[in-house]
mmCIF file of C-alpha atoms and ligand atoms in Angstrom:
data_model
loop_
_atom_site.group_PDB
_atom_site.id
_atom_site.type_symbol
_atom_site.label_atom_id
_atom_site.label_comp_id
_atom_site.label_asym_id
_atom_site.label_seq_id
_atom_site.Cartn_x
_atom_site.Cartn_y
_atom_site.Cartn_z
ATOM 1 C CA MET A 1 -5.303 -47.825 -25.751
ATOM 2 C CA ILE A 2 -4.857 -48.884 -29.251
ATOM 3 C CA SER A 3 -5.717 -52.427 -30.387
ATOM 4 C CA TYR A 4 -3.822 -54.617 -32.776
ATOM 5 C CA LYS A 5 -5.352 -57.606 -34.394
ATOM 6 C CA PHE A 6 -3.373 -60.406 -35.925
ATOM 7 C CA ARG A 7 -4.275 -63.545 -37.523
ATOM 8 C CA LEU A 8 -2.973 -66.784 -35.958
ATOM 9 C CA TYR A 9 -2.126 -70.056 -37.744
ATOM 10 C CA PRO A 10 -2.207 -72.761 -35.293
ATOM 11 C CA ASN A 11 -1.397 -76.294 -36.615
ATOM 12 C CA LYS A 12 -4.001 -79.218 -36.222
ATOM 13 C CA GLU A 13 -2.701 -80.152 -32.775
ATOM 14 C CA GLN A 14 -2.712 -76.588 -31.476
ATOM 15 C CA ILE A 15 -6.210 -76.101 -32.812
ATOM 16 C CA GLU A 16 -7.274 -79.009 -30.851
ATOM 17 C CA ARG A 17 -5.616 -77.633 -27.638
ATOM 18 C CA LEU A 18 -7.161 -74.177 -28.274
ATOM 19 C CA ASN A 19 -10.716 -75.677 -28.591
ATOM 20 C CA LYS A 20 -9.969 -77.589 -25.489
ATOM 21 C CA GLN A 21 -9.019 -74.366 -23.564
ATOM 22 C CA LEU A 22 -12.290 -72.568 -24.850
ATOM 23 C CA ASP A 23 -14.221 -75.629 -23.694
ATOM 24 C CA SER A 24 -12.742 -75.556 -20.155
ATOM 25 C CA HIS A 25 -13.571 -71.790 -19.870
ATOM 26 C CA ARG A 26 -16.907 -72.305 -21.126
ATOM 27 C CA TRP A 27 -17.451 -75.009 -18.507
ATOM 28 C CA LEU A 28 -16.177 -72.533 -15.944
ATOM 29 C CA TYR A 29 -18.570 -69.667 -17.132
ATOM 30 C CA ASN A 30 -21.501 -72.017 -17.145
ATOM 31 C CA GLN A 31 -20.689 -73.417 -13.804
ATOM 32 C CA ALA A 32 -20.251 -69.988 -12.276
ATOM 33 C CA LEU A 33 -23.578 -68.923 -13.730
ATOM 34 C CA GLU A 34 -25.383 -72.085 -12.345
ATOM 35 C CA GLN A 35 -24.000 -71.417 -8.885
ATOM 36 C CA ARG A 36 -25.369 -67.860 -8.881
ATOM 37 C CA LYS A 37 -28.692 -68.997 -10.343
ATOM 38 C CA THR A 38 -29.216 -71.661 -7.807
ATOM 39 C CA ALA A 39 -28.271 -69.652 -4.882
ATOM 40 C CA TYR A 40 -30.560 -66.778 -6.035
ATOM 41 C CA GLU A 41 -33.592 -68.972 -6.922
ATOM 42 C CA GLN A 42 -33.413 -71.334 -3.992
ATOM 43 C CA LYS A 43 -32.073 -69.234 -1.056
ATOM 44 C CA SER A 44 -32.394 -65.764 -2.565
ATOM 45 C CA GLU A 45 -28.680 -65.423 -1.808
ATOM 46 C CA SER A 46 -26.232 -63.671 -3.966
ATOM 47 C CA ILE A 47 -22.836 -64.925 -4.816
ATOM 48 C CA ASN A 48 -20.079 -62.450 -5.788
ATOM 49 C CA TYR A 49 -16.937 -62.527 -7.870
ATOM 50 C CA ARG A 50 -14.683 -62.971 -4.694
ATOM 51 C CA MET A 51 -16.458 -66.061 -3.610
ATOM 52 C CA GLN A 52 -16.354 -67.571 -6.978
ATOM 53 C CA ALA A 53 -12.500 -66.745 -7.243
ATOM 54 C CA ALA A 54 -12.030 -68.648 -3.935
ATOM 55 C CA TRP A 55 -14.099 -71.671 -5.238
ATOM 56 C CA LEU A 56 -11.847 -71.675 -8.308
ATOM 57 C CA THR A 57 -8.691 -71.792 -6.169
ATOM 58 C CA GLN A 58 -10.346 -74.719 -4.154
ATOM 59 C CA GLN A 59 -11.213 -76.637 -7.539
ATOM 60 C CA ARG A 60 -7.660 -76.407 -8.657
ATOM 61 C CA LYS A 61 -6.363 -77.706 -5.494
ATOM 62 C CA ALA A 62 -8.757 -80.592 -5.651
ATOM 63 C CA SER A 63 -7.158 -81.305 -8.957
ATOM 64 C CA ASN A 64 -10.343 -80.853 -10.933
ATOM 65 C CA GLN A 65 -9.117 -81.800 -14.499
ATOM 66 C CA ARG A 66 -11.268 -79.062 -16.077
ATOM 67 C CA VAL A 67 -9.573 -76.211 -14.524
ATOM 68 C CA LYS A 68 -6.134 -77.922 -14.039
ATOM 69 C CA ALA A 69 -4.420 -77.328 -17.442
ATOM 70 C CA VAL A 70 -5.469 -73.572 -17.873
ATOM 71 C CA ASN A 71 -4.029 -70.386 -17.064
ATOM 72 C CA VAL A 72 -5.184 -68.895 -13.698
ATOM 73 C CA SER A 73 -5.581 -65.248 -14.498
ATOM 74 C CA THR A 74 -7.400 -66.196 -17.719
ATOM 75 C CA CYS A 75 -9.828 -68.143 -15.558
ATOM 76 C CA GLN A 76 -10.299 -65.180 -13.246
ATOM 77 C CA ARG A 77 -11.166 -63.103 -16.395
ATOM 78 C CA THR A 78 -13.659 -65.562 -17.443
ATOM 79 C CA LEU A 79 -15.295 -65.269 -14.044
ATOM 80 C CA LYS A 80 -15.080 -61.467 -14.319
ATOM 81 C CA ARG A 81 -16.900 -61.709 -17.626
ATOM 82 C CA MET A 82 -19.825 -63.637 -16.041
ATOM 83 C CA ASP A 83 -19.710 -61.183 -13.095
ATOM 84 C CA LYS A 84 -20.176 -58.358 -15.636
ATOM 85 C CA ALA A 85 -23.064 -60.140 -17.450
ATOM 86 C CA PHE A 86 -24.768 -60.413 -14.044
ATOM 87 C CA ALA A 87 -24.175 -56.911 -13.079
ATOM 88 C CA ALA A 88 -25.665 -55.736 -16.296
ATOM 89 C CA PHE A 89 -28.655 -57.905 -15.701
ATOM 90 C CA PHE A 90 -29.272 -56.399 -12.254
ATOM 91 C CA ARG A 91 -28.748 -52.945 -13.591
ATOM 92 C CA ARG A 92 -31.582 -53.391 -16.057
ATOM 93 C CA VAL A 93 -33.815 -54.910 -13.363
ATOM 94 C CA LYS A 94 -33.242 -51.919 -11.161
ATOM 95 C CA ALA A 95 -34.095 -49.597 -13.958
ATOM 96 C CA GLY A 96 -37.523 -51.275 -14.226
ATOM 97 C CA GLU A 97 -36.736 -53.218 -17.332
ATOM 98 C CA THR A 98 -37.367 -57.012 -17.889
ATOM 99 C CA PRO A 99 -34.154 -58.116 -19.096
ATOM 100 C CA GLY A 100 -33.331 -61.757 -20.053
ATOM 101 C CA TYR A 101 -31.360 -63.775 -17.392
ATOM 102 C CA PRO A 102 -27.607 -64.208 -18.360
ATOM 103 C CA ARG A 103 -27.539 -67.162 -20.558
ATOM 104 C CA PHE A 104 -25.487 -70.303 -20.527
ATOM 105 C CA LYS A 105 -23.057 -70.404 -23.306
ATOM 106 C CA GLY A 106 -23.336 -73.099 -26.058
ATOM 107 C CA TYR A 107 -20.247 -74.191 -28.117
ATOM 108 C CA ASN A 108 -20.742 -71.296 -30.649
ATOM 109 C CA ARG A 109 -21.384 -68.634 -28.074
ATOM 110 C CA PHE A 110 -18.198 -68.771 -26.243
ATOM 111 C CA ASN A 111 -15.269 -67.851 -28.514
ATOM 112 C CA SER A 112 -12.706 -65.974 -26.704
ATOM 113 C CA LEU A 113 -9.995 -66.262 -23.943
ATOM 114 C CA GLU A 114 -8.637 -63.186 -22.214
ATOM 115 C CA TYR A 115 -5.051 -63.069 -20.988
ATOM 116 C CA THR A 116 -3.087 -60.617 -18.929
ATOM 117 C CA TYR A 117 0.045 -60.085 -21.024
ATOM 118 C CA SER A 118 2.632 -61.676 -20.431
ATOM 119 C CA ASP A 119 1.020 -64.299 -18.225
ATOM 120 C CA GLY A 120 0.623 -67.358 -20.222
ATOM 121 C CA ILE A 121 0.917 -65.582 -23.401
ATOM 122 C CA LYS A 122 3.896 -63.916 -25.083
ATOM 123 C CA ILE A 123 5.241 -62.983 -28.445
ATOM 124 C CA LYS A 124 8.419 -64.974 -28.762
ATOM 125 C CA ASP A 125 10.798 -65.276 -31.807
ATOM 126 C CA GLY A 126 8.078 -64.464 -34.270
ATOM 127 C CA SER A 127 5.469 -66.669 -32.912
ATOM 128 C CA LEU A 128 2.886 -66.452 -30.103
ATOM 129 C CA TYR A 129 3.489 -68.623 -27.015
ATOM 130 C CA VAL A 130 0.299 -69.727 -25.460
ATOM 131 C CA GLN A 131 0.441 -71.747 -22.168
ATOM 132 C CA HIS A 132 -0.872 -75.266 -22.773
ATOM 133 C CA VAL A 133 -0.967 -74.749 -26.416
ATOM 134 C CA GLY A 134 2.474 -74.010 -27.624
ATOM 135 C CA ASN A 135 4.127 -71.708 -30.168
ATOM 136 C CA VAL A 136 1.469 -70.622 -32.558
ATOM 137 C CA ARG A 137 2.317 -69.158 -35.906
ATOM 138 C CA ILE A 138 1.283 -65.413 -36.076
ATOM 139 C CA ARG A 139 1.145 -63.103 -39.033
ATOM 140 C CA GLN A 140 2.421 -59.935 -37.431
ATOM 141 C CA HIS A 141 2.203 -57.498 -40.209
ATOM 142 C CA ARG A 142 3.310 -54.434 -38.226
ATOM 143 C CA PRO A 143 5.337 -53.763 -35.189
ATOM 144 C CA ILE A 144 3.599 -53.090 -31.949
ATOM 145 C CA GLU A 145 4.340 -49.638 -30.572
ATOM 146 C CA GLY A 146 3.858 -49.448 -26.820
ATOM 147 C CA LYS A 147 3.268 -51.732 -23.970
ATOM 148 C CA ILE A 148 0.930 -54.746 -24.357
ATOM 149 C CA LYS A 149 -1.653 -54.905 -21.515
ATOM 150 C CA THR A 150 -4.105 -57.660 -22.499
ATOM 151 C CA ALA A 151 -4.421 -60.244 -25.167
ATOM 152 C CA ILE A 152 -7.529 -61.864 -26.218
ATOM 153 C CA ILE A 153 -7.581 -65.075 -28.444
ATOM 154 C CA LYS A 154 -10.568 -65.269 -30.693
ATOM 155 C CA ARG A 155 -12.160 -68.067 -32.602
ATOM 156 C CA LYS A 156 -14.220 -66.776 -35.617
ATOM 157 C CA ALA A 157 -15.779 -69.344 -37.903
ATOM 158 C CA ASP A 158 -12.645 -71.454 -38.483
ATOM 159 C CA LYS A 159 -10.150 -68.871 -38.159
ATOM 160 C CA TRP A 160 -8.132 -67.645 -35.069
ATOM 161 C CA PHE A 161 -6.986 -64.209 -34.173
ATOM 162 C CA VAL A 162 -5.278 -62.514 -31.309
ATOM 163 C CA CYS A 163 -6.063 -58.864 -30.243
ATOM 164 C CA PHE A 164 -3.662 -56.994 -28.145
ATOM 165 C CA SER A 165 -4.696 -53.996 -26.155
ATOM 166 C CA VAL A 166 -1.650 -51.679 -26.180
ATOM 167 C CA GLU A 167 -0.874 -48.631 -24.136
ATOM 168 C CA PRO A 168 0.948 -46.327 -26.501
ATOM 169 C CA GLY A 169 4.297 -45.155 -25.160
ATOM 170 C CA PRO A 170 7.951 -44.892 -26.175
ATOM 171 C CA GLN A 171 9.177 -48.207 -27.542
ATOM 172 C CA PRO A 172 12.742 -49.090 -27.088
ATOM 173 C CA GLN A 173 13.908 -49.954 -30.485
ATOM 174 C CA PRO A 174 17.361 -51.476 -31.386
ATOM 175 C CA GLY A 175 19.653 -48.557 -32.005
ATOM 176 C CA ARG A 176 17.180 -46.019 -31.489
ATOM 177 C CA SER A 177 16.562 -44.841 -27.782
ATOM 178 C CA PHE A 178 13.518 -42.809 -26.673
ATOM 179 C CA LYS A 179 15.881 -39.852 -26.296
ATOM 180 C CA ALA A 180 17.027 -40.184 -29.996
ATOM 181 C CA LEU A 181 13.346 -40.415 -30.850
ATOM 182 C CA LYS A 182 12.452 -37.220 -29.089
ATOM 183 C CA LEU A 183 15.280 -35.434 -30.992
ATOM 184 C CA LEU A 184 14.022 -36.403 -34.358
ATOM 185 C CA ARG A 185 12.910 -32.927 -34.992
ATOM 186 C CA THR A 186 12.445 -31.740 -38.515
ATOM 187 C CA GLU A 187 11.001 -28.294 -37.873
ATOM 188 C CA GLU A 188 8.475 -29.005 -40.672
ATOM 189 C CA SER A 189 4.808 -28.591 -40.373
ATOM 190 C CA VAL A 190 1.911 -29.681 -42.394
ATOM 191 C CA GLY A 191 -1.936 -29.486 -42.765
ATOM 192 C CA LEU A 192 -4.106 -32.446 -43.634
ATOM 193 C CA ASP A 193 -7.320 -32.586 -45.518
ATOM 194 C CA MET A 194 -9.232 -35.830 -45.617
ATOM 195 C CA GLY A 195 -11.266 -36.404 -48.727
ATOM 196 C CA LEU A 196 -13.679 -38.728 -50.469
ATOM 197 C CA PHE A 197 -11.311 -39.308 -53.401
ATOM 198 C CA HIS A 198 -8.080 -39.413 -51.682
ATOM 199 C CA LEU A 199 -7.619 -40.597 -48.136
ATOM 200 C CA VAL A 200 -5.322 -37.801 -47.102
ATOM 201 C CA ILE A 201 -4.108 -34.824 -48.881
ATOM 202 C CA THR A 202 -1.299 -32.585 -47.466
ATOM 203 C CA SER A 203 -0.554 -29.022 -47.710
ATOM 204 C CA ASP A 204 2.667 -29.866 -49.427
ATOM 205 C CA GLY A 205 0.572 -31.319 -52.398
ATOM 206 C CA GLU A 206 0.943 -34.891 -51.450
ATOM 207 C CA PHE A 207 -1.716 -37.368 -51.823
ATOM 208 C CA PHE A 208 -2.349 -40.629 -49.904
ATOM 209 C CA ASP A 209 -4.772 -43.085 -51.418
ATOM 210 C CA ALA A 210 -6.468 -46.085 -49.852
ATOM 211 C CA PRO A 211 -4.561 -49.132 -50.965
ATOM 212 C CA LYS A 212 -6.054 -51.208 -53.601
ATOM 213 C CA TYR A 213 -7.008 -54.109 -51.285
ATOM 214 C CA LEU A 214 -9.104 -51.658 -49.193
ATOM 215 C CA ARG A 215 -10.808 -50.029 -52.174
ATOM 216 C CA LYS A 216 -11.569 -53.550 -53.388
ATOM 217 C CA SER A 217 -13.362 -54.424 -49.985
ATOM 218 C CA LEU A 218 -15.294 -51.117 -49.973
ATOM 219 C CA ARG A 219 -16.628 -52.007 -53.413
ATOM 220 C CA ARG A 220 -17.712 -55.383 -52.127
ATOM 221 C CA LEU A 221 -19.279 -53.683 -49.040
ATOM 222 C CA ARG A 222 -21.448 -51.533 -51.330
ATOM 223 C CA ILE A 223 -22.488 -54.570 -53.477
ATOM 224 C CA ILE A 224 -23.615 -56.542 -50.386
ATOM 225 C CA GLN A 225 -25.473 -53.558 -49.042
ATOM 226 C CA ARG A 226 -27.390 -53.205 -52.255
ATOM 227 C CA CYS A 227 -27.997 -56.975 -52.333
ATOM 228 C CA ILE A 228 -29.657 -56.838 -48.685
ATOM 229 C CA ALA A 229 -31.776 -53.766 -49.738
ATOM 230 C CA ARG A 230 -33.384 -55.926 -52.434
ATOM 231 C CA ARG A 231 -34.004 -58.988 -50.289
ATOM 232 C CA LYS A 232 -37.108 -59.514 -48.469
ATOM 233 C CA GLU A 233 -37.132 -58.689 -44.762
ATOM 234 C CA GLY A 234 -36.875 -61.667 -42.419
ATOM 235 C CA SER A 235 -35.977 -63.999 -45.269
ATOM 236 C CA ASN A 236 -33.208 -66.550 -44.926
ATOM 237 C CA ARG A 237 -31.363 -65.116 -47.885
ATOM 238 C CA ARG A 238 -31.361 -61.639 -46.304
ATOM 239 C CA HIS A 239 -30.188 -63.030 -43.037
ATOM 240 C CA LYS A 240 -27.276 -64.621 -44.721
ATOM 241 C CA ALA A 241 -26.303 -61.505 -46.572
ATOM 242 C CA VAL A 242 -26.419 -59.504 -43.280
ATOM 243 C CA ASN A 243 -24.023 -62.051 -41.712
ATOM 244 C CA LYS A 244 -21.672 -61.694 -44.630
ATOM 245 C CA LEU A 245 -21.910 -57.895 -44.308
ATOM 246 C CA GLN A 246 -20.963 -58.016 -40.627
ATOM 247 C CA ARG A 247 -17.849 -60.098 -41.365
ATOM 248 C CA LEU A 248 -16.914 -57.837 -44.244
ATOM 249 C CA HIS A 249 -17.311 -54.820 -42.009
ATOM 250 C CA ASP A 250 -14.720 -56.249 -39.423
ATOM 251 C CA TYR A 251 -12.313 -56.980 -42.182
ATOM 252 C CA VAL A 252 -12.613 -53.505 -43.612
ATOM 253 C CA ALA A 253 -12.163 -51.910 -40.168
ATOM 254 C CA ASN A 254 -8.914 -53.854 -39.742
ATOM 255 C CA GLN A 255 -7.521 -52.988 -43.328
ATOM 256 C CA ARG A 256 -8.378 -49.489 -42.453
ATOM 257 C CA ARG A 257 -6.430 -49.431 -39.139
ATOM 258 C CA ASP A 258 -3.381 -50.870 -40.994
ATOM 259 C CA THR A 259 -3.588 -48.115 -43.544
ATOM 260 C CA ALA A 260 -4.005 -45.515 -41.008
ATOM 261 C CA HIS A 261 -0.910 -46.833 -39.026
ATOM 262 C CA LYS A 262 1.241 -46.801 -42.277
ATOM 263 C CA ILE A 263 0.278 -43.171 -43.348
ATOM 264 C CA SER A 264 0.459 -41.687 -39.817
ATOM 265 C CA ARG A 265 3.879 -43.221 -39.249
ATOM 266 C CA LYS A 266 5.242 -41.416 -42.309
ATOM 267 C CA LEU A 267 3.661 -38.093 -41.432
ATOM 268 C CA VAL A 268 4.896 -38.222 -37.773
ATOM 269 C CA ASP A 269 8.391 -38.981 -38.868
ATOM 270 C CA ARG A 270 8.339 -36.122 -41.397
ATOM 271 C CA TYR A 271 6.584 -33.290 -39.476
ATOM 272 C CA ASP A 272 6.739 -31.572 -36.030
ATOM 273 C CA LEU A 273 3.367 -29.895 -36.297
ATOM 274 C CA ILE A 274 0.402 -31.580 -37.836
ATOM 275 C CA ALA A 275 -2.889 -29.628 -38.270
ATOM 276 C CA VAL A 276 -6.157 -31.608 -38.871
ATOM 277 C CA GLU A 277 -9.836 -30.552 -38.982
ATOM 278 C CA ASN A 278 -11.767 -30.954 -35.845
ATOM 279 C CA LEU A 279 -14.350 -33.517 -36.767
ATOM 280 C CA ASN A 280 -17.859 -32.704 -35.851
ATOM 281 C CA VAL A 281 -19.047 -35.879 -34.273
ATOM 282 C CA SER A 282 -22.612 -34.850 -33.626
ATOM 283 C CA GLY A 283 -22.985 -33.682 -37.267
ATOM 284 C CA MET A 284 -21.580 -36.965 -38.490
ATOM 285 C CA VAL A 285 -24.164 -38.957 -36.632
ATOM 286 C CA LYS A 286 -26.975 -37.024 -38.178
ATOM 287 C CA ASN A 287 -25.595 -37.653 -41.743
ATOM 288 C CA HIS A 288 -27.134 -41.017 -42.975
ATOM 289 C CA ARG A 289 -25.548 -40.963 -46.340
ATOM 290 C CA LEU A 290 -23.632 -44.173 -46.569
ATOM 291 C CA ALA A 291 -20.493 -42.904 -48.495
ATOM 292 C CA LYS A 292 -20.221 -40.156 -45.979
ATOM 293 C CA SER A 293 -20.522 -42.336 -42.869
ATOM 294 C CA ILE A 294 -17.947 -44.741 -44.305
ATOM 295 C CA SER A 295 -15.459 -41.974 -44.680
ATOM 296 C CA ASP A 296 -16.210 -40.390 -41.353
ATOM 297 C CA ALA A 297 -15.447 -43.641 -39.632
ATOM 298 C CA ALA A 298 -12.119 -43.762 -41.562
ATOM 299 C CA TRP A 299 -11.257 -40.306 -40.535
ATOM 300 C CA SER A 300 -11.871 -40.675 -36.965
ATOM 301 C CA THR A 301 -9.824 -43.982 -36.959
ATOM 302 C CA PHE A 302 -6.957 -42.195 -38.705
ATOM 303 C CA GLN A 303 -6.901 -39.216 -36.342
ATOM 304 C CA ASP A 304 -6.862 -41.444 -33.204
ATOM 305 C CA ILE A 305 -3.839 -43.306 -34.515
ATOM 306 C CA LEU A 306 -2.160 -40.232 -35.724
ATOM 307 C CA ILE A 307 -2.502 -38.547 -32.357
ATOM 308 C CA SER A 308 -1.142 -41.409 -30.404
ATOM 309 C CA LYS A 309 1.705 -41.913 -32.675
ATOM 310 C CA ALA A 310 2.529 -38.037 -32.445
ATOM 311 C CA GLU A 311 2.445 -38.194 -28.678
ATOM 312 C CA ASN A 312 4.780 -41.049 -28.682
ATOM 313 C CA ALA A 313 7.215 -39.020 -30.718
ATOM 314 C CA GLY A 314 6.906 -35.930 -28.868
ATOM 315 C CA LYS A 315 5.170 -34.253 -31.869
ATOM 316 C CA MET A 316 2.037 -32.161 -31.973
ATOM 317 C CA VAL A 317 -1.213 -32.623 -33.610
ATOM 318 C CA VAL A 318 -3.516 -29.513 -33.613
ATOM 319 C CA LYS A 319 -7.294 -29.696 -34.403
ATOM 320 C CA VAL A 320 -8.781 -26.603 -36.122
ATOM 321 C CA ASP A 321 -12.167 -25.294 -36.966
ATOM 322 C CA PRO A 322 -13.154 -26.926 -40.224
ATOM 323 C CA LYS A 323 -15.588 -24.111 -41.343
ATOM 324 C CA TYR A 324 -14.994 -22.977 -45.026
ATOM 325 C CA THR A 325 -11.644 -24.778 -45.246
ATOM 326 C CA SER A 326 -12.438 -25.634 -48.787
ATOM 327 C CA GLN A 327 -13.982 -22.381 -49.814
ATOM 328 C CA GLU A 328 -11.391 -19.947 -48.606
ATOM 329 C CA CYS A 329 -8.511 -19.002 -50.711
ATOM 330 C CA SER A 330 -5.218 -19.989 -49.035
ATOM 331 C CA GLY A 331 -3.533 -17.130 -51.039
ATOM 332 C CA CYS A 332 -5.606 -14.168 -50.006
ATOM 333 C CA GLY A 333 -8.429 -15.407 -47.782
ATOM 334 C CA LYS A 334 -11.241 -14.532 -50.267
ATOM 335 C CA ILE A 335 -14.246 -16.877 -50.052
ATOM 336 C CA VAL A 336 -14.568 -18.778 -53.324
ATOM 337 C CA LYS A 337 -17.715 -20.702 -53.402
ATOM 338 C CA LYS A 338 -17.669 -24.155 -54.987
ATOM 339 C CA ASP A 339 -19.702 -27.331 -54.699
ATOM 340 C CA LEU A 340 -18.137 -30.866 -54.296
ATOM 341 C CA SER A 341 -17.861 -31.393 -58.139
ATOM 342 C CA VAL A 342 -15.496 -28.458 -58.635
ATOM 343 C CA ARG A 343 -11.974 -29.997 -58.045
ATOM 344 C CA VAL A 344 -9.946 -27.001 -58.671
ATOM 345 C CA HIS A 345 -9.635 -23.890 -56.568
ATOM 346 C CA GLU A 346 -9.336 -20.897 -58.840
ATOM 347 C CA CYS A 347 -9.269 -17.472 -57.028
ATOM 348 C CA PRO A 348 -10.593 -14.444 -59.071
ATOM 349 C CA ASP A 349 -8.674 -11.947 -56.761
ATOM 350 C CA CYS A 350 -5.177 -13.210 -56.481
ATOM 351 C CA GLY A 351 -5.185 -15.780 -59.367
ATOM 352 C CA LEU A 352 -4.148 -18.654 -57.219
ATOM 353 C CA MET A 353 -4.950 -22.038 -59.001
ATOM 354 C CA LEU A 354 -4.669 -25.181 -56.820
ATOM 355 C CA ASP A 355 -6.205 -28.589 -56.414
ATOM 356 C CA ARG A 356 -9.259 -27.854 -54.100
ATOM 357 C CA ASP A 357 -8.120 -30.339 -51.402
ATOM 358 C CA VAL A 358 -4.560 -29.040 -51.363
ATOM 359 C CA ASN A 359 -5.961 -25.534 -50.963
ATOM 360 C CA ALA A 360 -7.998 -26.794 -47.993
ATOM 361 C CA ALA A 361 -5.002 -28.388 -46.392
ATOM 362 C CA LYS A 362 -3.084 -25.205 -46.711
ATOM 363 C CA ASN A 363 -5.863 -23.413 -44.844
ATOM 364 C CA ILE A 364 -5.903 -26.025 -42.224
ATOM 365 C CA LEU A 365 -2.141 -25.589 -41.814
ATOM 366 C CA ALA A 366 -2.411 -21.720 -41.456
ATOM 367 C CA ARG A 367 -5.248 -22.248 -38.814
ATOM 368 C CA GLY A 368 -3.013 -24.908 -37.078
ATOM 369 C CA ARG A 369 -0.046 -22.464 -36.881
ATOM 370 C CA ARG A 370 -2.341 -19.768 -35.406
ATOM 371 C CA VAL A 371 -3.607 -22.119 -32.798
ATOM 372 C CA GLN A 372 -0.141 -23.140 -31.850
ATOM 373 C CA GLU A 373 1.092 -19.592 -31.648
ATOM 374 C CA SER A 374 -1.811 -18.593 -29.386
ATOM 375 C CA THR A 375 -1.100 -21.423 -26.856
HETATM 376 ZN ZN1 LIG B 1 -6.991 -15.480 -53.514
#
């Protein structure tokens, strides 16, 4: 599953209606919680999801205004959410912990509506139709590739978003059938190195950089982080900065996904075989250096998206052992030791001179070819 997040621009009336929807669902959530709590405390009985779903149907039949003008399956998903919170609570009780009882949701604690696509929600003529709300303006900055399974509308501060969960798969495009997509073979292969200075470096000597807007956000991220480090623990000012940091983190993750989508689209269109380094996840967790952890996160996002796009297009991504890819000479195989500050690979044996990252990408490609041949 890949997720796509788009900003929504509801008008004044639509905002009112969306807030009303959230309010109805919050009421439903709290009501369901109340029922379980009372049953448990007064009669030591437990109420399950099925019983509450039946209760919901009854309420709708009885024309309860709260649950009349809302989408049914979205209501069921709200009940399921409460059910999950309960299950988690009992799991912790069983494990001998003393967890907090699931909480009633206040206005600021209930901010999302979950839909089964396309039941009550649908992209239509460039806007997002939402049942009982209308056609909401959406800024869909990239096409969705695959089948939309669920949609979640979110309220965050004063902004609105929709997140689609998409099952990657061949997407019928106008004038370009799946069959044609499969036949788009180029017979070309490429190795990719991912660096700190450039996002992606190819064995063909091509460099993909993070777009300016992403670099700008990363700079802001570092500034806020430093700011937090300076502020006193537990202080109000620090708390504020931490909040700001969290919001910026979300924002950066989204920009990063966009970038990864764009670059991997280009690569998948152009190459049949793509070799990448097998990222050592356990090694990544141990590394506490900030710059490193940020780029690691970027790389795994990029790889995930690249792989799913390649699968869609019937192309291949091979993961190779990352050991010594930057030290080995891609011309003759000699190990040429160099630390991170040395940007050029210069081989004393065969005389090859290359950008260090391009040299690494060439090694990755050679290993990828070997892997492919052996399978
Ligand atoms: Zn050499």
